[in-house]
Amino acid sequence: MDETSFLAGYDPRKYAAVAVTVDVVALTIRDGRLCVLLVERGAQPFAGRRALPGGFVKDEPLGAAALRELAEETGLTPGAGELDRVHLEQLGSYGDPGRDPRMRVVSVAYLAFAPSLPEPTAGSDAARAYWVPVDEAKDLAFDHDTILADALERARGKLEYTPLATAFTGPEFTIGELRQVYAAVWGEDLHAGNFHRKVLSVPGFVESTGTTTARGGDRGGPKAKLYRAGDARLLHPALLRPVRDDRVG
Amino acid sequence: MDETSFLAGYDPRKYAAVAVTVDVVALTIRDGRLCVLLVERGAQPFAGRRALPGGFVKDEPLGAAALRELAEETGLTPGAGELDRVHLEQLGSYGDPGRDPRMRVVSVAYLAFAPSLPEPTAGSDAARAYWVPVDEAKDLAFDHDTILADALERARGKLEYTPLATAFTGPEFTIGELRQVYAAVWGEDLHAGNFHRKVLSVPGFVESTGTTTARGGDRGGPKAKLYRAGDARLLHPALLRPVRDDRVG
DNA sequence: GAAATAGTGTCTCTCAGACATTATCCA
DNA sequence: TGGATAATGTCTGAGAGACACTATTTC
């Protein structure tokens, strides 16, 4: 915005045919699997292909546009409490020439962590949207495969040093449920005993409600204590992913 | 980009008066202090105020636009090797309505780590650009204070788990020089002995050149061994910042 | 009773940080 | 010689991971 031509009063509307959109990578956990919200495209290009929900930015902040798109596609209403527990953060912008074959489009991608939301209802704007396990979300339209991959890597990292795993659960949860969130996002099983001790040892991660579940697990086991999210914004020390050998160094 | 009106062939040029720019937070270390490249604005709004270098996106990838702006402002030429060692990564996008009083501008901010570059030369496009210690970079134009703050936080974090500190040094460096990079970016002194042992213990962080400096330090001390950047892309284990009590938890 | 889960205890190894020590070099 | 820095050694406490174990609940 310091370009000389701009400062001289040049009107970019006359030449800058650049559109700005938001795309949302909304993640939730359904049946123990990490799922992403996708929409089915009805028109060219990429007709019939699946894509991330998104749309043009209106006269609103970028984050508000992302939340609006998410609300429209899920059929849920913002402000009515249904989306209050959704965590939203900016992922990055994607603007390579040619990523949209029609014109130059710069898309600001957002990442949303949501507790298990209902399946979008038919008959509404959201009729063409549905949740898809992330390992089945392939061959998306545009560069959405790349955006999704970046989103998953961001989500996996965020779980390490923030308490955002609680954004995937209900207001009250057991340590076992929290462990399943980590297992679903990271794609690996975690040792139950060590995880339990670790979570309780991080100050502010979770706080006890003093209550327990009504019954034990479906396949046996004692009633579990219930917790809610604590007030920590960062985990100290962090909950690091198991070390994998495919990392350099 | 899934908006119905768009799919119907609506031309956003007719209504979407949104400009896309890139802004660059270029960081380097001069005289042991972390500095950022700023330009002096010559026209309204914010005439006379300092701002981050930036400009309109042309028919190029976003990252290329950032590199081009950086080259223009520093007077260095990309492709001639002068900017090869610069690390560039996307920071995020800033697009609140009203952040530019003239029109809707969405700016994609980039973060650049550079070895000590020459002062931009007068007479060129870069005449109005200069390096400013980050703690003196206040009251910038637009929302650039926010962008700079986000950039510094990103940079501090990046040094923890990536070897990017070497992007601030020359091709060969001593452990002491590397420690000064960390000290400058983090704003705190680090224990020389522990830092030395830690750096050498992280696989792939640095590799020995087998040579030493020609002379010892200006104020005494033995000749130091020289190292170059290793092939690791992530540091395992990470080099964590000293724990500060002002963090939640 | 069998199986599964919640939760705790114990041991080992790694690592960060505090501190000490030796060697080397400049003024 | 004195001061500063490079590089290494030692000790301690925190924490991660492997494993074992008990208690509790469901089928």
mmCIF file of N, CA, C and O in Angstrom, chain A residues 50-102:
data_model
loop_
_atom_site.group_PDB
_atom_site.id
_atom_site.type_symbol
_atom_site.label_atom_id
_atom_site.label_comp_id
_atom_site.label_asym_id
_atom_site.label_seq_id
_atom_site.Cartn_x
_atom_site.Cartn_y
_atom_site.Cartn_z
ATOM 1 N N ARG A 50 -15.450 -31.985 -4.667
ATOM 2 C CA ARG A 50 -15.651 -31.447 -3.334
ATOM 3 C C ARG A 50 -14.669 -30.303 -3.079
ATOM 4 O O ARG A 50 -13.569 -30.291 -3.639
ATOM 5 N N ALA A 51 -15.082 -29.383 -2.233
ATOM 6 C CA ALA A 51 -14.247 -28.217 -1.956
ATOM 7 C C ALA A 51 -14.466 -27.773 -0.522
ATOM 8 O O ALA A 51 -15.424 -28.203 0.141
ATOM 9 N N LEU A 52 -13.584 -26.937 -0.045
ATOM 10 C CA LEU A 52 -13.782 -26.333 1.263
ATOM 11 C C LEU A 52 -14.867 -25.269 1.154
ATOM 12 O O LEU A 52 -14.967 -24.588 0.131
ATOM 13 N N PRO A 53 -15.677 -25.110 2.180
ATOM 14 C CA PRO A 53 -16.657 -24.032 2.148
ATOM 15 C C PRO A 53 -15.964 -22.676 2.174
ATOM 16 O O PRO A 53 -14.918 -22.523 2.797
ATOM 17 N N GLY A 54 -16.555 -21.729 1.490
ATOM 18 C CA GLY A 54 -15.956 -20.403 1.448
ATOM 19 C C GLY A 54 -16.776 -19.476 0.596
ATOM 20 O O GLY A 54 -17.802 -19.868 0.037
ATOM 21 N N GLY A 55 -16.323 -18.245 0.501
ATOM 22 C CA GLY A 55 -17.047 -17.272 -0.294
ATOM 23 C C GLY A 55 -16.390 -15.912 -0.225
ATOM 24 O O GLY A 55 -15.367 -15.736 0.447
ATOM 25 N N PHE A 56 -16.996 -14.982 -0.902
ATOM 26 C CA PHE A 56 -16.439 -13.636 -0.973
ATOM 27 C C PHE A 56 -16.461 -12.937 0.370
ATOM 28 O O PHE A 56 -17.350 -13.160 1.204
ATOM 29 N N VAL A 57 -15.473 -12.097 0.560
ATOM 30 C CA VAL A 57 -15.448 -11.250 1.739
ATOM 31 C C VAL A 57 -16.344 -10.051 1.498
ATOM 32 O O VAL A 57 -16.253 -9.402 0.455
ATOM 33 N N LYS A 58 -17.208 -9.790 2.457
ATOM 34 C CA LYS A 58 -18.076 -8.614 2.360
ATOM 35 C C LYS A 58 -17.481 -7.489 3.195
ATOM 36 O O LYS A 58 -16.296 -7.516 3.520
ATOM 37 N N ASP A 59 -18.294 -6.544 3.556
ATOM 38 C CA ASP A 59 -17.781 -5.421 4.344
ATOM 39 C C ASP A 59 -17.724 -5.824 5.808
ATOM 40 O O ASP A 59 -18.563 -5.440 6.613
ATOM 41 N N GLU A 60 -16.738 -6.616 6.135
ATOM 42 C CA GLU A 60 -16.647 -7.238 7.455
ATOM 43 C C GLU A 60 -15.199 -7.654 7.662
ATOM 44 O O GLU A 60 -14.444 -7.807 6.703
ATOM 45 N N PRO A 61 -14.793 -7.871 8.892
ATOM 46 C CA PRO A 61 -13.447 -8.394 9.127
ATOM 47 C C PRO A 61 -13.307 -9.791 8.527
ATOM 48 O O PRO A 61 -14.306 -10.506 8.340
ATOM 49 N N LEU A 62 -12.088 -10.178 8.244
ATOM 50 C CA LEU A 62 -11.858 -11.467 7.592
ATOM 51 C C LEU A 62 -12.368 -12.618 8.458
ATOM 52 O O LEU A 62 -12.981 -13.558 7.961
ATOM 53 N N GLY A 63 -12.120 -12.528 9.760
ATOM 54 C CA GLY A 63 -12.575 -13.594 10.638
ATOM 55 C C GLY A 63 -14.089 -13.694 10.683
ATOM 56 O O GLY A 63 -14.650 -14.789 10.764
ATOM 57 N N ALA A 64 -14.753 -12.552 10.606
ATOM 58 C CA ALA A 64 -16.213 -12.559 10.595
ATOM 59 C C ALA A 64 -16.738 -13.218 9.330
ATOM 60 O O ALA A 64 -17.752 -13.926 9.354
ATOM 61 N N ALA A 65 -16.038 -12.991 8.230
ATOM 62 C CA ALA A 65 -16.451 -13.626 6.981
ATOM 63 C C ALA A 65 -16.336 -15.146 7.097
ATOM 64 O O ALA A 65 -17.214 -15.887 6.644
ATOM 65 N N ALA A 66 -15.266 -15.596 7.731
ATOM 66 C CA ALA A 66 -15.072 -17.039 7.890
ATOM 67 C C ALA A 66 -16.176 -17.638 8.758
ATOM 68 O O ALA A 66 -16.739 -18.688 8.446
ATOM 69 N N LEU A 67 -16.492 -16.952 9.845
ATOM 70 C CA LEU A 67 -17.541 -17.461 10.735
ATOM 71 C C LEU A 67 -18.895 -17.450 10.030
ATOM 72 O O LEU A 67 -19.712 -18.370 10.191
ATOM 73 N N ARG A 68 -19.135 -16.431 9.261
ATOM 74 C CA ARG A 68 -20.393 -16.357 8.505
ATOM 75 C C ARG A 68 -20.501 -17.512 7.523
ATOM 76 O O ARG A 68 -21.550 -18.165 7.423
ATOM 77 N N GLU A 69 -19.423 -17.778 6.796
ATOM 78 C CA GLU A 69 -19.464 -18.882 5.842
ATOM 79 C C GLU A 69 -19.699 -20.207 6.560
ATOM 80 O O GLU A 69 -20.464 -21.054 6.093
ATOM 81 N N LEU A 70 -19.036 -20.377 7.689
ATOM 82 C CA LEU A 70 -19.216 -21.614 8.443
ATOM 83 C C LEU A 70 -20.658 -21.758 8.897
ATOM 84 O O LEU A 70 -21.259 -22.840 8.803
ATOM 85 N N ALA A 71 -21.238 -20.663 9.357
ATOM 86 C CA ALA A 71 -22.626 -20.707 9.816
ATOM 87 C C ALA A 71 -23.565 -21.032 8.656
ATOM 88 O O ALA A 71 -24.490 -21.844 8.793
ATOM 89 N N GLU A 72 -23.325 -20.415 7.514
ATOM 90 C CA GLU A 72 -24.198 -20.654 6.371
ATOM 91 C C GLU A 72 -24.147 -22.115 5.925
ATOM 92 O O GLU A 72 -25.158 -22.701 5.558
ATOM 93 N N GLU A 73 -22.961 -22.682 5.944
ATOM 94 C CA GLU A 73 -22.820 -24.040 5.429
ATOM 95 C C GLU A 73 -23.305 -25.094 6.415
ATOM 96 O O GLU A 73 -23.745 -26.164 6.014
ATOM 97 N N THR A 74 -23.183 -24.812 7.691
ATOM 98 C CA THR A 74 -23.634 -25.797 8.674
ATOM 99 C C THR A 74 -25.096 -25.611 9.016
ATOM 100 O O THR A 74 -25.708 -26.499 9.618
ATOM 101 N N GLY A 75 -25.684 -24.472 8.660
ATOM 102 C CA GLY A 75 -27.062 -24.218 9.016
ATOM 103 C C GLY A 75 -27.226 -23.745 10.446
ATOM 104 O O GLY A 75 -28.340 -23.519 10.902
ATOM 105 N N LEU A 76 -26.121 -23.586 11.151
ATOM 106 C CA LEU A 76 -26.195 -23.100 12.525
ATOM 107 C C LEU A 76 -26.170 -21.573 12.520
ATOM 108 O O LEU A 76 -25.695 -20.952 11.567
ATOM 109 N N THR A 77 -26.710 -20.997 13.580
ATOM 110 C CA THR A 77 -26.806 -19.544 13.622
ATOM 111 C C THR A 77 -25.798 -18.968 14.609
ATOM 112 O O THR A 77 -25.807 -19.325 15.787
ATOM 113 N N PRO A 78 -24.941 -18.098 14.120
ATOM 114 C CA PRO A 78 -23.987 -17.452 15.048
ATOM 115 C C PRO A 78 -24.745 -16.531 15.990
ATOM 116 O O PRO A 78 -25.793 -15.994 15.645
ATOM 117 N N GLY A 79 -24.216 -16.359 17.167
ATOM 118 C CA GLY A 79 -24.866 -15.488 18.144
ATOM 119 C C GLY A 79 -25.929 -16.191 18.950
ATOM 120 O O GLY A 79 -26.343 -15.707 19.998
ATOM 121 N N ALA A 80 -26.378 -17.352 18.465
ATOM 122 C CA ALA A 80 -27.392 -18.098 19.211
ATOM 123 C C ALA A 80 -26.757 -19.154 20.113
ATOM 124 O O ALA A 80 -27.431 -20.026 20.621
ATOM 125 N N GLY A 81 -25.441 -19.065 20.256
ATOM 126 C CA GLY A 81 -24.775 -19.986 21.166
ATOM 127 C C GLY A 81 -24.323 -21.270 20.516
ATOM 128 O O GLY A 81 -23.518 -22.005 21.074
ATOM 129 N N GLU A 82 -24.813 -21.525 19.314
ATOM 130 C CA GLU A 82 -24.487 -22.800 18.690
ATOM 131 C C GLU A 82 -23.040 -22.860 18.207
ATOM 132 O O GLU A 82 -22.463 -23.940 18.101
ATOM 133 N N LEU A 83 -22.500 -21.719 17.906
ATOM 134 C CA LEU A 83 -21.127 -21.703 17.407
ATOM 135 C C LEU A 83 -20.169 -21.048 18.395
ATOM 136 O O LEU A 83 -19.030 -20.736 18.068
ATOM 137 N N ASP A 84 -20.661 -20.833 19.624
ATOM 138 C CA ASP A 84 -19.830 -20.123 20.591
ATOM 139 C C ASP A 84 -18.554 -20.886 20.936
ATOM 140 O O ASP A 84 -17.524 -20.292 21.213
ATOM 141 N N ARG A 85 -18.652 -22.186 20.935
ATOM 142 C CA ARG A 85 -17.498 -22.950 21.380
ATOM 143 C C ARG A 85 -16.553 -23.287 20.229
ATOM 144 O O ARG A 85 -15.618 -24.054 20.384
ATOM 145 N N VAL A 86 -16.813 -22.713 19.082
ATOM 146 C CA VAL A 86 -15.929 -22.955 17.945
ATOM 147 C C VAL A 86 -14.702 -22.052 18.055
ATOM 148 O O VAL A 86 -14.819 -20.850 18.284
ATOM 149 N N HIS A 87 -13.553 -22.665 17.932
ATOM 150 C CA HIS A 87 -12.319 -21.883 17.900
ATOM 151 C C HIS A 87 -11.966 -21.589 16.451
ATOM 152 O O HIS A 87 -11.953 -22.487 15.619
ATOM 153 N N LEU A 88 -11.693 -20.324 16.175
ATOM 154 C CA LEU A 88 -11.392 -19.915 14.798
ATOM 155 C C LEU A 88 -10.067 -19.173 14.760
ATOM 156 O O LEU A 88 -9.830 -18.277 15.563
ATOM 157 N N GLU A 89 -9.201 -19.572 13.856
ATOM 158 C CA GLU A 89 -7.940 -18.841 13.709
ATOM 159 C C GLU A 89 -7.534 -18.817 12.246
ATOM 160 O O GLU A 89 -7.888 -19.710 11.464
ATOM 161 N N GLN A 90 -6.790 -17.789 11.897
ATOM 162 C CA GLN A 90 -6.363 -17.674 10.509
ATOM 163 C C GLN A 90 -5.250 -18.661 10.218
ATOM 164 O O GLN A 90 -4.330 -18.835 11.012
ATOM 165 N N LEU A 91 -5.364 -19.314 9.071
ATOM 166 C CA LEU A 91 -4.357 -20.292 8.672
ATOM 167 C C LEU A 91 -3.321 -19.674 7.755
ATOM 168 O O LEU A 91 -2.116 -19.847 7.959
ATOM 169 N N GLY A 92 -3.742 -18.956 6.756
ATOM 170 C CA GLY A 92 -2.821 -18.348 5.809
ATOM 171 C C GLY A 92 -3.563 -17.982 4.549
ATOM 172 O O GLY A 92 -4.752 -18.259 4.416
ATOM 173 N N SER A 93 -2.850 -17.372 3.633
ATOM 174 C CA SER A 93 -3.475 -16.922 2.397
ATOM 175 C C SER A 93 -2.861 -17.643 1.221
ATOM 176 O O SER A 93 -1.663 -17.927 1.205
ATOM 177 N N TYR A 94 -3.699 -17.903 0.238
ATOM 178 C CA TYR A 94 -3.287 -18.648 -0.936
ATOM 179 C C TYR A 94 -3.669 -17.831 -2.158
ATOM 180 O O TYR A 94 -4.855 -17.568 -2.382
ATOM 181 N N GLY A 95 -2.694 -17.440 -2.916
ATOM 182 C CA GLY A 95 -2.988 -16.511 -3.997
ATOM 183 C C GLY A 95 -2.177 -16.714 -5.254
ATOM 184 O O GLY A 95 -1.989 -15.767 -6.011
ATOM 185 N N ASP A 96 -1.692 -17.923 -5.491
ATOM 186 C CA ASP A 96 -0.928 -18.138 -6.715
ATOM 187 C C ASP A 96 -1.784 -17.825 -7.938
ATOM 188 O O ASP A 96 -2.959 -18.204 -7.982
ATOM 189 N N PRO A 97 -1.179 -17.165 -8.918
ATOM 190 C CA PRO A 97 -1.920 -16.967 -10.167
ATOM 191 C C PRO A 97 -2.271 -18.342 -10.751
ATOM 192 O O PRO A 97 -1.457 -19.254 -10.753
ATOM 193 N N GLY A 98 -3.477 -18.475 -11.190
ATOM 194 C CA GLY A 98 -3.876 -19.744 -11.791
ATOM 195 C C GLY A 98 -4.519 -20.720 -10.843
ATOM 196 O O GLY A 98 -5.001 -21.770 -11.275
ATOM 197 N N ARG A 99 -4.520 -20.419 -9.548
ATOM 198 C CA ARG A 99 -5.165 -21.364 -8.626
ATOM 199 C C ARG A 99 -6.666 -21.406 -8.870
ATOM 200 O O ARG A 99 -7.313 -22.399 -8.570
ATOM 201 N N ASP A 100 -7.214 -20.340 -9.383
ATOM 202 C CA ASP A 100 -8.581 -20.351 -9.897
ATOM 203 C C ASP A 100 -8.492 -20.043 -11.379
ATOM 204 O O ASP A 100 -7.934 -19.012 -11.753
ATOM 205 N N PRO A 101 -8.980 -20.940 -12.227
ATOM 206 C CA PRO A 101 -8.758 -20.767 -13.667
ATOM 207 C C PRO A 101 -9.477 -19.557 -14.256
ATOM 208 O O PRO A 101 -9.199 -19.180 -15.390
ATOM 209 N N ARG A 102 -10.379 -18.953 -13.501
ATOM 210 C CA ARG A 102 -11.162 -17.870 -14.090
ATOM 211 C C ARG A 102 -10.509 -16.508 -13.926
ATOM 212 O O ARG A 102 -10.520 -15.682 -14.827
#
